[in-house]
Every structure is written in structure tokens, then in C-alpha cells.
mmCIF file with all atom_site columns, C-alpha atoms in Angstrom:
data_model
loop_
_atom_site.group_PDB
_atom_site.id
_atom_site.type_symbol
_atom_site.label_atom_id
_atom_site.label_alt_id
_atom_site.label_comp_id
_atom_site.label_asym_id
_atom_site.label_entity_id
_atom_site.label_seq_id
_atom_site.pdbx_PDB_ins_code
_atom_site.Cartn_x
_atom_site.Cartn_y
_atom_site.Cartn_z
_atom_site.occupancy
_atom_site.B_iso_or_equiv
_atom_site.pdbx_formal_charge
_atom_site.auth_seq_id
_atom_site.auth_comp_id
_atom_site.auth_asym_id
_atom_site.auth_atom_id
_atom_site.pdbx_PDB_model_num
ATOM 1   C CA . UNK A 1 1   ? -49.700 23.917 -44.358 1.00 0.00 ? 1   UNK A CA 1
ATOM 2   C CA . UNK A 1 2   ? -48.973 26.035 -47.035 1.00 0.00 ? 2   UNK A CA 1
ATOM 3   C CA . UNK A 1 3   ? -45.948 28.497 -46.888 1.00 0.00 ? 3   UNK A CA 1
ATOM 4   C CA . UNK A 1 4   ? -42.756 29.459 -47.855 1.00 0.00 ? 4   UNK A CA 1
ATOM 5   C CA . UNK A 1 5   ? -39.051 28.170 -47.173 1.00 0.00 ? 5   UNK A CA 1
ATOM 6   C CA . UNK A 1 6   ? -38.994 28.533 -43.576 1.00 0.00 ? 6   UNK A CA 1
ATOM 7   C CA . UNK A 1 7   ? -42.123 26.137 -42.820 1.00 0.00 ? 7   UNK A CA 1
ATOM 8   C CA . UNK A 1 8   ? -40.608 22.952 -42.993 1.00 0.00 ? 8   UNK A CA 1
ATOM 9   C CA . UNK A 1 9   ? -37.506 23.612 -40.843 1.00 0.00 ? 9   UNK A CA 1
ATOM 10  C CA . UNK A 1 10  ? -39.989 25.429 -38.298 1.00 0.00 ? 10  UNK A CA 1
ATOM 11  C CA . UNK A 1 11  ? -42.384 22.394 -38.446 1.00 0.00 ? 11  UNK A CA 1
ATOM 12  C CA . UNK A 1 12  ? -39.061 19.988 -37.796 1.00 0.00 ? 12  UNK A CA 1
ATOM 13  C CA . UNK A 1 13  ? -37.826 22.188 -34.986 1.00 0.00 ? 13  UNK A CA 1
ATOM 14  C CA . UNK A 1 14  ? -41.188 21.810 -33.197 1.00 0.00 ? 14  UNK A CA 1
ATOM 15  C CA . UNK A 1 15  ? -40.904 17.924 -33.133 1.00 0.00 ? 15  UNK A CA 1
ATOM 16  C CA . UNK A 1 16  ? -43.553 17.185 -35.638 1.00 0.00 ? 16  UNK A CA 1
ATOM 17  C CA . UNK A 1 17  ? -43.876 13.427 -36.352 1.00 0.00 ? 17  UNK A CA 1
ATOM 18  C CA . UNK A 1 18  ? -43.648 13.271 -39.932 1.00 0.00 ? 18  UNK A CA 1
ATOM 19  C CA . UNK A 1 19  ? -43.709 15.610 -42.981 1.00 0.00 ? 19  UNK A CA 1
ATOM 20  C CA . UNK A 1 20  ? -45.353 15.078 -46.284 1.00 0.00 ? 20  UNK A CA 1
ATOM 21  C CA . UNK A 1 21  ? -44.181 17.515 -48.658 1.00 0.00 ? 21  UNK A CA 1
ATOM 22  C CA . UNK A 1 22  ? -44.830 18.280 -52.510 1.00 0.00 ? 22  UNK A CA 1
ATOM 23  C CA . UNK A 1 23  ? -42.390 20.656 -54.298 1.00 0.00 ? 23  UNK A CA 1
ATOM 24  C CA . UNK A 1 24  ? -39.123 20.977 -55.955 1.00 0.00 ? 24  UNK A CA 1
ATOM 25  C CA . UNK A 1 25  ? -36.235 18.853 -55.587 1.00 0.00 ? 25  UNK A CA 1
ATOM 26  C CA . UNK A 1 26  ? -33.900 21.413 -54.278 1.00 0.00 ? 26  UNK A CA 1
ATOM 27  C CA . UNK A 1 27  ? -36.406 22.034 -51.512 1.00 0.00 ? 27  UNK A CA 1
ATOM 28  C CA . UNK A 1 28  ? -36.946 18.405 -50.755 1.00 0.00 ? 28  UNK A CA 1
ATOM 29  C CA . UNK A 1 29  ? -33.089 17.870 -50.697 1.00 0.00 ? 29  UNK A CA 1
ATOM 30  C CA . UNK A 1 30  ? -32.859 20.573 -47.867 1.00 0.00 ? 30  UNK A CA 1
ATOM 31  C CA . UNK A 1 31  ? -36.007 19.188 -45.999 1.00 0.00 ? 31  UNK A CA 1
ATOM 32  C CA . UNK A 1 32  ? -34.004 15.393 -46.150 1.00 0.00 ? 32  UNK A CA 1
ATOM 33  C CA . UNK A 1 33  ? -31.104 16.795 -44.894 1.00 0.00 ? 33  UNK A CA 1
ATOM 34  C CA . UNK A 1 34  ? -32.942 18.866 -41.902 1.00 0.00 ? 34  UNK A CA 1
ATOM 35  C CA . UNK A 1 35  ? -35.333 15.805 -41.306 1.00 0.00 ? 35  UNK A CA 1
ATOM 36  C CA . UNK A 1 36  ? -32.066 13.309 -41.005 1.00 0.00 ? 36  UNK A CA 1
ATOM 37  C CA . UNK A 1 37  ? -30.925 15.218 -38.023 1.00 0.00 ? 37  UNK A CA 1
ATOM 38  C CA . UNK A 1 38  ? -33.755 13.992 -35.896 1.00 0.00 ? 38  UNK A CA 1
ATOM 39  C CA . UNK A 1 39  ? -34.654 10.972 -37.975 1.00 0.00 ? 39  UNK A CA 1
ATOM 40  C CA . UNK A 1 40  ? -37.987 12.747 -38.618 1.00 0.00 ? 40  UNK A CA 1
ATOM 41  C CA . UNK A 1 41  ? -39.924 10.326 -41.288 1.00 0.00 ? 41  UNK A CA 1
ATOM 42  C CA . UNK A 1 42  ? -40.551 12.314 -44.445 1.00 0.00 ? 42  UNK A CA 1
ATOM 43  C CA . UNK A 1 43  ? -42.456 11.745 -47.538 1.00 0.00 ? 43  UNK A CA 1
ATOM 44  C CA . UNK A 1 44  ? -41.277 13.401 -50.665 1.00 0.00 ? 44  UNK A CA 1
ATOM 45  C CA . UNK A 1 45  ? -42.999 14.252 -54.186 1.00 0.00 ? 45  UNK A CA 1
ATOM 46  C CA . UNK A 1 46  ? -40.890 15.735 -55.915 1.00 0.00 ? 46  UNK A CA 1
ATOM 47  C CA . UNK A 1 47  ? -41.990 16.525 -59.441 1.00 0.00 ? 47  UNK A CA 1
ATOM 48  C CA . UNK A 1 48  ? -41.199 13.449 -61.492 1.00 0.00 ? 48  UNK A CA 1
ATOM 49  C CA . UNK A 1 49  ? -43.242 14.431 -64.337 1.00 0.00 ? 49  UNK A CA 1
ATOM 50  C CA . UNK A 1 50  ? -45.681 11.672 -63.485 1.00 0.00 ? 50  UNK A CA 1
ATOM 51  C CA . UNK A 1 51  ? -45.481 9.269  -66.447 1.00 0.00 ? 51  UNK A CA 1
ATOM 52  C CA . UNK A 1 52  ? -48.098 6.933  -67.641 1.00 0.00 ? 52  UNK A CA 1
ATOM 53  C CA . UNK A 1 53  ? -47.000 3.761  -69.682 1.00 0.00 ? 53  UNK A CA 1
ATOM 54  C CA . UNK A 1 54  ? -49.752 2.125  -71.973 1.00 0.00 ? 54  UNK A CA 1
ATOM 55  C CA . UNK A 1 55  ? -48.726 -1.334 -73.068 1.00 0.00 ? 55  UNK A CA 1
ATOM 56  C CA . UNK A 1 56  ? -49.461 -3.167 -76.406 1.00 0.00 ? 56  UNK A CA 1
ATOM 57  C CA . UNK A 1 57  ? -52.320 -5.339 -74.684 1.00 0.00 ? 57  UNK A CA 1
ATOM 58  C CA . UNK A 1 58  ? -53.925 -2.611 -72.751 1.00 0.00 ? 58  UNK A CA 1
ATOM 59  C CA . UNK A 1 59  ? -57.460 -1.949 -73.316 1.00 0.00 ? 59  UNK A CA 1
ATOM 60  C CA . UNK A 1 60  ? -57.592 1.312  -75.126 1.00 0.00 ? 60  UNK A CA 1
ATOM 61  C CA . UNK A 1 61  ? -60.681 2.550  -74.066 1.00 0.00 ? 61  UNK A CA 1
ATOM 62  C CA . UNK A 1 62  ? -59.724 2.245  -69.973 1.00 0.00 ? 62  UNK A CA 1
ATOM 63  C CA . UNK A 1 63  ? -56.331 3.551  -70.930 1.00 0.00 ? 63  UNK A CA 1
ATOM 64  C CA . UNK A 1 64  ? -57.399 6.651  -72.581 1.00 0.00 ? 64  UNK A CA 1
ATOM 65  C CA . UNK A 1 65  ? -60.208 7.209  -69.469 1.00 0.00 ? 65  UNK A CA 1
ATOM 66  C CA . UNK A 1 66  ? -57.257 6.822  -66.972 1.00 0.00 ? 66  UNK A CA 1
ATOM 67  C CA . UNK A 1 67  ? -55.260 9.008  -68.727 1.00 0.00 ? 67  UNK A CA 1
ATOM 68  C CA . UNK A 1 68  ? -57.934 11.868 -69.026 1.00 0.00 ? 68  UNK A CA 1
ATOM 69  C CA . UNK A 1 69  ? -58.893 11.472 -65.390 1.00 0.00 ? 69  UNK A CA 1
ATOM 70  C CA . UNK A 1 70  ? -55.046 11.453 -63.965 1.00 0.00 ? 70  UNK A CA 1
ATOM 71  C CA . UNK A 1 71  ? -54.228 14.281 -66.405 1.00 0.00 ? 71  UNK A CA 1
ATOM 72  C CA . UNK A 1 72  ? -57.504 16.597 -65.983 1.00 0.00 ? 72  UNK A CA 1
ATOM 73  C CA . UNK A 1 73  ? -58.677 15.975 -62.304 1.00 0.00 ? 73  UNK A CA 1
ATOM 74  C CA . UNK A 1 74  ? -58.647 19.108 -60.528 1.00 0.00 ? 74  UNK A CA 1
ATOM 75  C CA . UNK A 1 75  ? -58.221 21.053 -63.939 1.00 0.00 ? 75  UNK A CA 1
ATOM 76  C CA . UNK A 1 76  ? -54.797 19.516 -63.893 1.00 0.00 ? 76  UNK A CA 1
ATOM 77  C CA . UNK A 1 77  ? -53.636 20.830 -61.039 1.00 0.00 ? 77  UNK A CA 1
ATOM 78  C CA . UNK A 1 78  ? -52.815 17.459 -58.954 1.00 0.00 ? 78  UNK A CA 1
ATOM 79  C CA . UNK A 1 79  ? -49.301 16.369 -57.756 1.00 0.00 ? 79  UNK A CA 1
ATOM 80  C CA . UNK A 1 80  ? -49.928 12.928 -58.989 1.00 0.00 ? 80  UNK A CA 1
ATOM 81  C CA . UNK A 1 81  ? -51.541 13.875 -62.082 1.00 0.00 ? 81  UNK A CA 1
ATOM 82  C CA . UNK A 1 82  ? -50.275 12.401 -65.272 1.00 0.00 ? 82  UNK A CA 1
ATOM 83  C CA . UNK A 1 83  ? -47.971 14.761 -67.353 1.00 0.00 ? 83  UNK A CA 1
ATOM 84  C CA . UNK A 1 84  ? -46.581 12.528 -70.089 1.00 0.00 ? 84  UNK A CA 1
ATOM 85  C CA . UNK A 1 85  ? -47.724 9.342  -71.712 1.00 0.00 ? 85  UNK A CA 1
ATOM 86  C CA . UNK A 1 86  ? -45.696 6.431  -73.175 1.00 0.00 ? 86  UNK A CA 1
ATOM 87  C CA . UNK A 1 87  ? -47.858 4.583  -75.469 1.00 0.00 ? 87  UNK A CA 1
ATOM 88  C CA . UNK A 1 88  ? -46.577 1.316  -77.574 1.00 0.00 ? 88  UNK A CA 1
ATOM 89  C CA . UNK A 1 89  ? -46.274 2.145  -81.070 1.00 0.00 ? 89  UNK A CA 1
ATOM 90  C CA . UNK A 1 90  ? -48.463 -0.505 -82.172 1.00 0.00 ? 90  UNK A CA 1
ATOM 91  C CA . UNK A 1 91  ? -51.696 1.171  -80.483 1.00 0.00 ? 91  UNK A CA 1
ATOM 92  C CA . UNK A 1 92  ? -50.180 4.926  -80.646 1.00 0.00 ? 92  UNK A CA 1
ATOM 93  C CA . UNK A 1 93  ? -52.072 6.181  -83.480 1.00 0.00 ? 93  UNK A CA 1
ATOM 94  C CA . UNK A 1 94  ? -55.557 5.007  -82.017 1.00 0.00 ? 94  UNK A CA 1
ATOM 95  C CA . UNK A 1 95  ? -54.676 6.093  -78.290 1.00 0.00 ? 95  UNK A CA 1
ATOM 96  C CA . UNK A 1 96  ? -54.034 9.475  -79.497 1.00 0.00 ? 96  UNK A CA 1
ATOM 97  C CA . UNK A 1 97  ? -57.069 9.823  -81.671 1.00 0.00 ? 97  UNK A CA 1
ATOM 98  C CA . UNK A 1 98  ? -59.101 8.653  -78.992 1.00 0.00 ? 98  UNK A CA 1
ATOM 99  C CA . UNK A 1 99  ? -57.545 10.931 -76.102 1.00 0.00 ? 99  UNK A CA 1
ATOM 100 C CA . UNK A 1 100 ? -57.898 14.065 -78.399 1.00 0.00 ? 100 UNK A CA 1
ATOM 101 C CA . UNK A 1 101 ? -61.609 13.146 -78.795 1.00 0.00 ? 101 UNK A CA 1
ATOM 102 C CA . UNK A 1 102 ? -62.362 12.783 -75.222 1.00 0.00 ? 102 UNK A CA 1
ATOM 103 C CA . UNK A 1 103 ? -60.285 16.046 -74.662 1.00 0.00 ? 103 UNK A CA 1
ATOM 104 C CA . UNK A 1 104 ? -62.327 17.919 -77.142 1.00 0.00 ? 104 UNK A CA 1
ATOM 105 C CA . UNK A 1 105 ? -65.527 16.865 -75.560 1.00 0.00 ? 105 UNK A CA 1
ATOM 106 C CA . UNK A 1 106 ? -64.638 18.244 -72.185 1.00 0.00 ? 106 UNK A CA 1
ATOM 107 C CA . UNK A 1 107 ? -66.843 20.821 -70.839 1.00 0.00 ? 107 UNK A CA 1
ATOM 108 C CA . UNK A 1 108 ? -65.245 23.549 -68.807 1.00 0.00 ? 108 UNK A CA 1
ATOM 109 C CA . UNK A 1 109 ? -66.776 26.294 -66.999 1.00 0.00 ? 109 UNK A CA 1
ATOM 110 C CA . UNK A 1 110 ? -68.050 27.648 -63.688 1.00 0.00 ? 110 UNK A CA 1
ATOM 111 C CA . UNK A 1 111 ? -70.521 25.039 -62.015 1.00 0.00 ? 111 UNK A CA 1
ATOM 112 C CA . UNK A 1 112 ? -74.039 25.489 -62.034 1.00 0.00 ? 112 UNK A CA 1
ATOM 113 C CA . UNK A 1 113 ? -77.296 23.440 -60.800 1.00 0.00 ? 113 UNK A CA 1
ATOM 114 C CA . UNK A 1 114 ? -77.145 21.484 -63.988 1.00 0.00 ? 114 UNK A CA 1
ATOM 115 C CA . UNK A 1 115 ? -73.669 19.770 -63.287 1.00 0.00 ? 115 UNK A CA 1
ATOM 116 C CA . UNK A 1 116 ? -72.612 19.901 -66.823 1.00 0.00 ? 116 UNK A CA 1
ATOM 117 C CA . UNK A 1 117 ? -69.247 20.856 -66.392 1.00 0.00 ? 117 UNK A CA 1
ATOM 118 C CA . UNK A 1 118 ? -66.337 18.381 -66.199 1.00 0.00 ? 118 UNK A CA 1
ATOM 119 C CA . UNK A 1 119 ? -63.230 20.633 -65.332 1.00 0.00 ? 119 UNK A CA 1
ATOM 120 C CA . UNK A 1 120 ? -63.476 24.075 -63.347 1.00 0.00 ? 120 UNK A CA 1
ATOM 121 C CA . UNK A 1 121 ? -60.947 26.457 -63.046 1.00 0.00 ? 121 UNK A CA 1
ATOM 122 C CA . UNK A 1 122 ? -57.435 26.997 -62.093 1.00 0.00 ? 122 UNK A CA 1
ATOM 123 C CA . UNK A 1 123 ? -56.918 27.693 -57.926 1.00 0.00 ? 123 UNK A CA 1
ATOM 124 C CA . UNK A 1 124 ? -54.925 30.803 -58.134 1.00 0.00 ? 124 UNK A CA 1
ATOM 125 C CA . UNK A 1 125 ? -53.419 33.565 -60.252 1.00 0.00 ? 125 UNK A CA 1
ATOM 126 C CA . UNK A 1 126 ? -50.211 32.204 -60.121 1.00 0.00 ? 126 UNK A CA 1
ATOM 127 C CA . UNK A 1 127 ? -51.166 28.834 -61.610 1.00 0.00 ? 127 UNK A CA 1
ATOM 128 C CA . UNK A 1 128 ? -52.892 30.566 -64.154 1.00 0.00 ? 128 UNK A CA 1
ATOM 129 C CA . UNK A 1 129 ? -49.629 32.538 -65.291 1.00 0.00 ? 129 UNK A CA 1
ATOM 130 C CA . UNK A 1 130 ? -47.801 29.042 -64.958 1.00 0.00 ? 130 UNK A CA 1
ATOM 131 C CA . UNK A 1 131 ? -50.069 27.656 -67.457 1.00 0.00 ? 131 UNK A CA 1
ATOM 132 C CA . UNK A 1 132 ? -50.067 30.630 -69.870 1.00 0.00 ? 132 UNK A CA 1
ATOM 133 C CA . UNK A 1 133 ? -46.118 30.570 -69.904 1.00 0.00 ? 133 UNK A CA 1
ATOM 134 C CA . UNK A 1 134 ? -46.021 26.846 -70.472 1.00 0.00 ? 134 UNK A CA 1
ATOM 135 C CA . UNK A 1 135 ? -48.525 27.107 -73.223 1.00 0.00 ? 135 UNK A CA 1
ATOM 136 C CA . UNK A 1 136 ? -46.498 29.910 -74.917 1.00 0.00 ? 136 UNK A CA 1
ATOM 137 C CA . UNK A 1 137 ? -43.809 27.315 -75.329 1.00 0.00 ? 137 UNK A CA 1
ATOM 138 C CA . UNK A 1 138 ? -43.034 26.881 -79.329 1.00 0.00 ? 138 UNK A CA 1
ATOM 139 C CA . UNK A 1 139 ? -44.831 23.933 -80.572 1.00 0.00 ? 139 UNK A CA 1
ATOM 140 C CA . UNK A 1 140 ? -41.660 22.520 -82.122 1.00 0.00 ? 140 UNK A CA 1
ATOM 141 C CA . UNK A 1 141 ? -40.942 21.351 -78.346 1.00 0.00 ? 141 UNK A CA 1
ATOM 142 C CA . UNK A 1 142 ? -44.245 19.309 -78.408 1.00 0.00 ? 142 UNK A CA 1
ATOM 143 C CA . UNK A 1 143 ? -43.916 15.943 -80.013 1.00 0.00 ? 143 UNK A CA 1
ATOM 144 C CA . UNK A 1 144 ? -47.887 16.844 -81.079 1.00 0.00 ? 144 UNK A CA 1
ATOM 145 C CA . UNK A 1 145 ? -50.507 19.270 -80.691 1.00 0.00 ? 145 UNK A CA 1
ATOM 146 C CA . UNK A 1 146 ? -53.655 18.027 -81.965 1.00 0.00 ? 146 UNK A CA 1
ATOM 147 C CA . UNK A 1 147 ? -56.131 19.262 -79.779 1.00 0.00 ? 147 UNK A CA 1
ATOM 148 C CA . UNK A 1 148 ? -56.852 22.786 -78.374 1.00 0.00 ? 148 UNK A CA 1
ATOM 149 C CA . UNK A 1 149 ? -58.644 24.124 -75.313 1.00 0.00 ? 149 UNK A CA 1
ATOM 150 C CA . UNK A 1 150 ? -62.026 26.328 -76.036 1.00 0.00 ? 150 UNK A CA 1
ATOM 151 C CA . UNK A 1 151 ? -62.573 29.295 -74.639 1.00 0.00 ? 151 UNK A CA 1
ATOM 152 C CA . UNK A 1 152 ? -64.833 29.234 -71.519 1.00 0.00 ? 152 UNK A CA 1
ATOM 153 C CA . UNK A 1 153 ? -68.384 29.712 -72.779 1.00 0.00 ? 153 UNK A CA 1
ATOM 154 C CA . UNK A 1 154 ? -69.434 31.669 -69.713 1.00 0.00 ? 154 UNK A CA 1
ATOM 155 C CA . UNK A 1 155 ? -68.249 35.121 -68.608 1.00 0.00 ? 155 UNK A CA 1
ATOM 156 C CA . UNK A 1 156 ? -66.649 34.740 -65.079 1.00 0.00 ? 156 UNK A CA 1
ATOM 157 C CA . UNK A 1 157 ? -63.815 36.201 -62.868 1.00 0.00 ? 157 UNK A CA 1
ATOM 158 C CA . UNK A 1 158 ? -62.783 32.646 -62.423 1.00 0.00 ? 158 UNK A CA 1
ATOM 159 C CA . UNK A 1 159 ? -59.389 31.984 -63.322 1.00 0.00 ? 159 UNK A CA 1
ATOM 160 C CA . UNK A 1 160 ? -59.581 29.636 -66.758 1.00 0.00 ? 160 UNK A CA 1
ATOM 161 C CA . UNK A 1 161 ? -57.340 29.257 -69.443 1.00 0.00 ? 161 UNK A CA 1
ATOM 162 C CA . UNK A 1 162 ? -58.623 29.390 -72.894 1.00 0.00 ? 162 UNK A CA 1
#
């Protein structure tokens, strides 16, 4: 169920058996307080920034592939998608080089009969606005910025961020 601030309390008042919520910490706290009144089970995913840790003995290829899948699945719009990666210093440079190469190779655009697209569009105008806003943050706040998106190669009305 997708909705505003009134949906969770309404579901709890109806006697629902359990709630799974993905969203902000503030709303999660409110739902937890409300659910505690009836001991309704609650599962919360509250934007922990989803870190990935890569140890020095990890397979470089498997780690990079996992980072790409976990970060780019559903055009990066997954509540459990990787948002930051901690890599052991002894393999950091090789990891970054391979991750950038795989990122640059991603094909994005509207699907067609050839199945030659790796990533589709964003799902909503609001999500596009969020990505555009986050992408306008001055680069000095990022530890690196080695790879860049390419423009979507096909004209489309879908919500692609360059």
C-alpha cells in the first residue's frame, strides 16, 4: 500500500496482523509507538544508507559484480540497494577501476526487442527530481567522481537522468 502519513495508523486501527514499512526514521518511530499499543508486529527499513564492505581477501570480480547489481538494480531504486561501499585499502584502487569500467559499460534506455538494455528509467517524476537534486551537490563533498552517466541514446518520454 502506498500512501501518506495516515495509512500506517489506519492499518493498525483496522487490526492488521503485521506491517512492513520502508521510509524515514521519523515515520518509523511513530509507527513503532502506535504498533506497540496493540503489540502488532512491525518490520522497518529506515534508510540506513545500505553499506557494503569489501575485505582484502574478497574476490574482486565477485565484489564488483555484487556492488553493481546491488547499486543499480531497478535503476538504483531499491530500498536495500547499496549506497556506499567500504573497500579495504589494499584492493581499493583495483576495485574502483573495475567498478567504474562496469558502470561506464551499462546500457540504459527504454526496453526493446533486442534486450540490449541493462537499466531502465526511474519510476516517478519525484524520484527523477530527487536524483537530479542529489547529483547537483558540489563534487567536493564526494570522495571521488570518476564515472559519469551518458545520455539516454533514444528519444523517450520515460524518466531518465543523464
